[in-house]
XYZ file of C-alpha atoms in Angstrom:
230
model
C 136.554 102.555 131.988
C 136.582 102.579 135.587
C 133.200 102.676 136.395
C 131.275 100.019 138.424
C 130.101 97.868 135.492
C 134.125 97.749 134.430
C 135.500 96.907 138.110
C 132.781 94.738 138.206
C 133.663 92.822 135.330
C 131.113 93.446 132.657
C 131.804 93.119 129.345
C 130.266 94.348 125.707
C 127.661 91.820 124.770
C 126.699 90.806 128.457
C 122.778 90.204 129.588
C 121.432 91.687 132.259
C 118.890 88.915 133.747
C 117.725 90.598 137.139
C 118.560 93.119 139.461
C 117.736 92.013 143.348
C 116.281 88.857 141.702
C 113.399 90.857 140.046
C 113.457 90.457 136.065
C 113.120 93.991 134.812
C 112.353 95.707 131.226
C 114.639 98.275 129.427
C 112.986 101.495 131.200
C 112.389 99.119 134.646
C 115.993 98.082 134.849
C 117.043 101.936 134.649
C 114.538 103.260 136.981
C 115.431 100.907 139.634
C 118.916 101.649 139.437
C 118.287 105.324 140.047
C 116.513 104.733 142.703
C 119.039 102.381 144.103
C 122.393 104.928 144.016
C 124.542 104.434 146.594
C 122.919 101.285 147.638
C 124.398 97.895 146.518
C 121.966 96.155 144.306
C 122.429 92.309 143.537
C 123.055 92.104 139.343
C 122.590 88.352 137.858
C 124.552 88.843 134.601
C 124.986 86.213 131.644
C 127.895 86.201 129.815
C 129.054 83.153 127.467
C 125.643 81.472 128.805
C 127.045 81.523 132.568
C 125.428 83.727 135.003
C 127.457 84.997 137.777
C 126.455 87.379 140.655
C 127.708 90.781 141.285
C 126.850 93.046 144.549
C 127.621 96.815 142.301
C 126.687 100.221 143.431
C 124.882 102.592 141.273
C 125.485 106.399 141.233
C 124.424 109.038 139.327
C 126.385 109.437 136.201
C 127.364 112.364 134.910
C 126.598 112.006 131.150
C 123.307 110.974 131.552
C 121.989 112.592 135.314
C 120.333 109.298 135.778
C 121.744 106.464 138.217
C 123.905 103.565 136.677
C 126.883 101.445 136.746
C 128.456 102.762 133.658
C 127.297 100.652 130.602
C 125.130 101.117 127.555
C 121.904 99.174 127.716
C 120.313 98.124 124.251
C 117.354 95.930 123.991
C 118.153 93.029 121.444
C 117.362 89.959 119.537
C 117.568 87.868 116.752
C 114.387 87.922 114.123
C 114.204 85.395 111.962
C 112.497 84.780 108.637
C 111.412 81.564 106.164
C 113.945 81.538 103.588
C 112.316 82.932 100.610
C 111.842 85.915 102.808
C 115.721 86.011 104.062
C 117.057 86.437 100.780
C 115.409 89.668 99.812
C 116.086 90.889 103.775
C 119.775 89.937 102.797
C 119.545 92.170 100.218
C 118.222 95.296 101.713
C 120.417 94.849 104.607
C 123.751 94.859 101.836
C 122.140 97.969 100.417
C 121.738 99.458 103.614
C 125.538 98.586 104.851
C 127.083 99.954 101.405
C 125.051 103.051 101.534
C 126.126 103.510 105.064
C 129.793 102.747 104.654
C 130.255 104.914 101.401
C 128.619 107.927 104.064
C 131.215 107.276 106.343
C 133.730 107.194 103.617
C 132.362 110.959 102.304
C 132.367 112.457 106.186
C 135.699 111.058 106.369
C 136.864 112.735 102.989
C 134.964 115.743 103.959
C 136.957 116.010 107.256
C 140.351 115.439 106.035
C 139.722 118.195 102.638
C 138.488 120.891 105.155
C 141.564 120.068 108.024
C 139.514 118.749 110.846
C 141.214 115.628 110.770
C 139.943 111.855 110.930
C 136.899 112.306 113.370
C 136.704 108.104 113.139
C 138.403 105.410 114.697
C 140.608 104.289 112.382
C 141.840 100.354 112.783
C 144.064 98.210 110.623
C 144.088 94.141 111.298
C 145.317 94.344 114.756
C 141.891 96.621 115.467
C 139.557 93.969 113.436
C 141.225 91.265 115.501
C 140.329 92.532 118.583
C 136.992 93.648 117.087
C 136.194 89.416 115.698
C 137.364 88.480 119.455
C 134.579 90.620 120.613
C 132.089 89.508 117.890
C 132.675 86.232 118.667
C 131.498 86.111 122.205
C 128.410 87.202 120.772
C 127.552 84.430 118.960
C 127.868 82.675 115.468
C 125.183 85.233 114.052
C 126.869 87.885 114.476
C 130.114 86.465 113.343
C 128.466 86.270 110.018
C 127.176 89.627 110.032
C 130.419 91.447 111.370
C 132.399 88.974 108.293
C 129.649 90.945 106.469
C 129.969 94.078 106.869
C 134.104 93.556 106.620
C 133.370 91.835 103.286
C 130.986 95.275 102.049
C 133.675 97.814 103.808
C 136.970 95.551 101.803
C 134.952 95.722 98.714
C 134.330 99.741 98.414
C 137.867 100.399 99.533
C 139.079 98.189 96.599
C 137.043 100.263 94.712
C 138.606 103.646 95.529
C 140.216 105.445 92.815
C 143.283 105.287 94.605
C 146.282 104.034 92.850
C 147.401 100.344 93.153
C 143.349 100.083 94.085
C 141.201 98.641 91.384
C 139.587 101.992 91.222
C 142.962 103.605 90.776
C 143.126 100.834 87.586
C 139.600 101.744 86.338
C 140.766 105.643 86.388
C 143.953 104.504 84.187
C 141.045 102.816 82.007
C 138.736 106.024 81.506
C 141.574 108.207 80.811
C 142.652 105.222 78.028
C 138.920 105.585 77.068
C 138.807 109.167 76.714
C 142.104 109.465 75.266
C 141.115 106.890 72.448
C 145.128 105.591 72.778
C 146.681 103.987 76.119
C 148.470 105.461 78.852
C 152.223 104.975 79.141
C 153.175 101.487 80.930
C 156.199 103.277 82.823
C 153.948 106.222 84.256
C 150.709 103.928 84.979
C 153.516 101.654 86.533
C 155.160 103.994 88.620
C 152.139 105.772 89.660
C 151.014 102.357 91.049
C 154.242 101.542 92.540
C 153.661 104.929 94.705
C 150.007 104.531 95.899
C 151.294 101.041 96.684
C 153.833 102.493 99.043
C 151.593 104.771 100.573
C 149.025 102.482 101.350
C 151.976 100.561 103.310
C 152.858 103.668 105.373
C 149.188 104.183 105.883
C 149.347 100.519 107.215
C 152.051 100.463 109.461
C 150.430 104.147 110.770
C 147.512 102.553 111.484
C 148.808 98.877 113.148
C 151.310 101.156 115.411
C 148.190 103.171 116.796
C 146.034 99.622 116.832
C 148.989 98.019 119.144
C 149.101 101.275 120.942
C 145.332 100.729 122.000
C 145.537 97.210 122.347
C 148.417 95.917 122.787
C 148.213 95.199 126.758
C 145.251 92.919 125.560
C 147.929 91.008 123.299
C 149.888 90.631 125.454
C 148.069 89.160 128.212
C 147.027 86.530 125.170
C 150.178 86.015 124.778
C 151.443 85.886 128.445
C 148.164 83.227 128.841
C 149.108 81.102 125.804
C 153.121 81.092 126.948
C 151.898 79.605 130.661
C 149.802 76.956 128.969
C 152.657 75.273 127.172
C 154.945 75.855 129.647
């Protein structure tokens, strides 16, 4: 926020094409801007398939020491592979995102049992909107991999053994199995009933702090779609 790149207009997911009309690589392109600071340098930048010229600045930045305009650069592409192929990659790539999540999950656990507090960014579905609006400008291939990775994250929450979860049923199930004789409907009931209406406070906590973040980008939506129809 409020460096170059942002006044400048850049946005997540935006290609760099040149800088001074000379196509650079990943270590090129960062050079050149340090040894450009204070100077304006000419950026070509694609976003949505439209390039559009900016005249930016670069200065040295103080997380890195190195000249820049205040983004993250990643090299990127999509790799494709014959179908047969794709469907075992498909697989490792699930494994990899549910063995990744359910780490995330522990840390978070970890965190909250020892009093340090949620040391993630929490976001509820006013957070994953923004998020998909994001996604989207990337592309239909990473649509499907962000639905994806929702889809994985949805699926081991379910499986928490939190009441009014299905893991918080399964529990009620291996006590019933251990127990050799059911657990009372009232209690299993009522315990339900209560996880159920903690998981709404945990909700609404979460959508406040989600409209707290975002909501100036909601509204602007909003403003935009009100002066269309009007």
């Amino acid at each position: 926020k409020n460096s170059a790149a942002d006044k400048a207009g850049i946005k997540a997911g935006d290609e760099i094409t040149a800088l001074d009309g000379k196509k650079l690589n990943f270590k090129e392109l960062q050079a050149y801007a340090t040894s450009k600071v204070g100077e304006e340098v000419h950026y070509s930048i694609k976003t949505n398939g439209i390039v559009f010229e900016k005249n930016i600045k670069p200065a040295i930045l103080a997380e890195t020491g190195y000249g820049g305009i205040g983004v993250g650069l990643i090299e990127t592409g999509i790799v494709s592979y014959p179908w047969y192929l794709a469907i075992w990659k498909g697989i490792l790539e699930t494994g990899y995102l549910i063995k990744e999540i359910v780490l995330a999950f522990g840390l978070l656990f970890k965190d909250l049992l020892i009093g340090r507090g949620a040391t993630v960014d929490l976001s509820g579905p006013v957070g994953i909107a923004d998020l998909t609006g994001r996604v989207a400008r990337l592309g239909l291939a990473y649509i499907l991999q962000f639905t994806a990775v929702l889809s994985v994250n949805l699926a081991i929450v379910n499986i928490l053994p939190f009441p009014a979860l299905d893991g918080g049923r399964l529990v009620f199930l291996l006590v019933e199995k251990i127990r050799r004789r059911p657990v009372s409907q009232k209690i299993e009931s009522a315990v339900h009933n209560i996880g159920f209406a903690l998981l709404m406070v945990l909700v609404a906590f979460i959508t406040y702090k989600d409209f707290v973040k975002f909501g100036d980008k909601f509204q602007s939506l909003w403003q935009n779609i009100i002066n269309k129809v009007s």
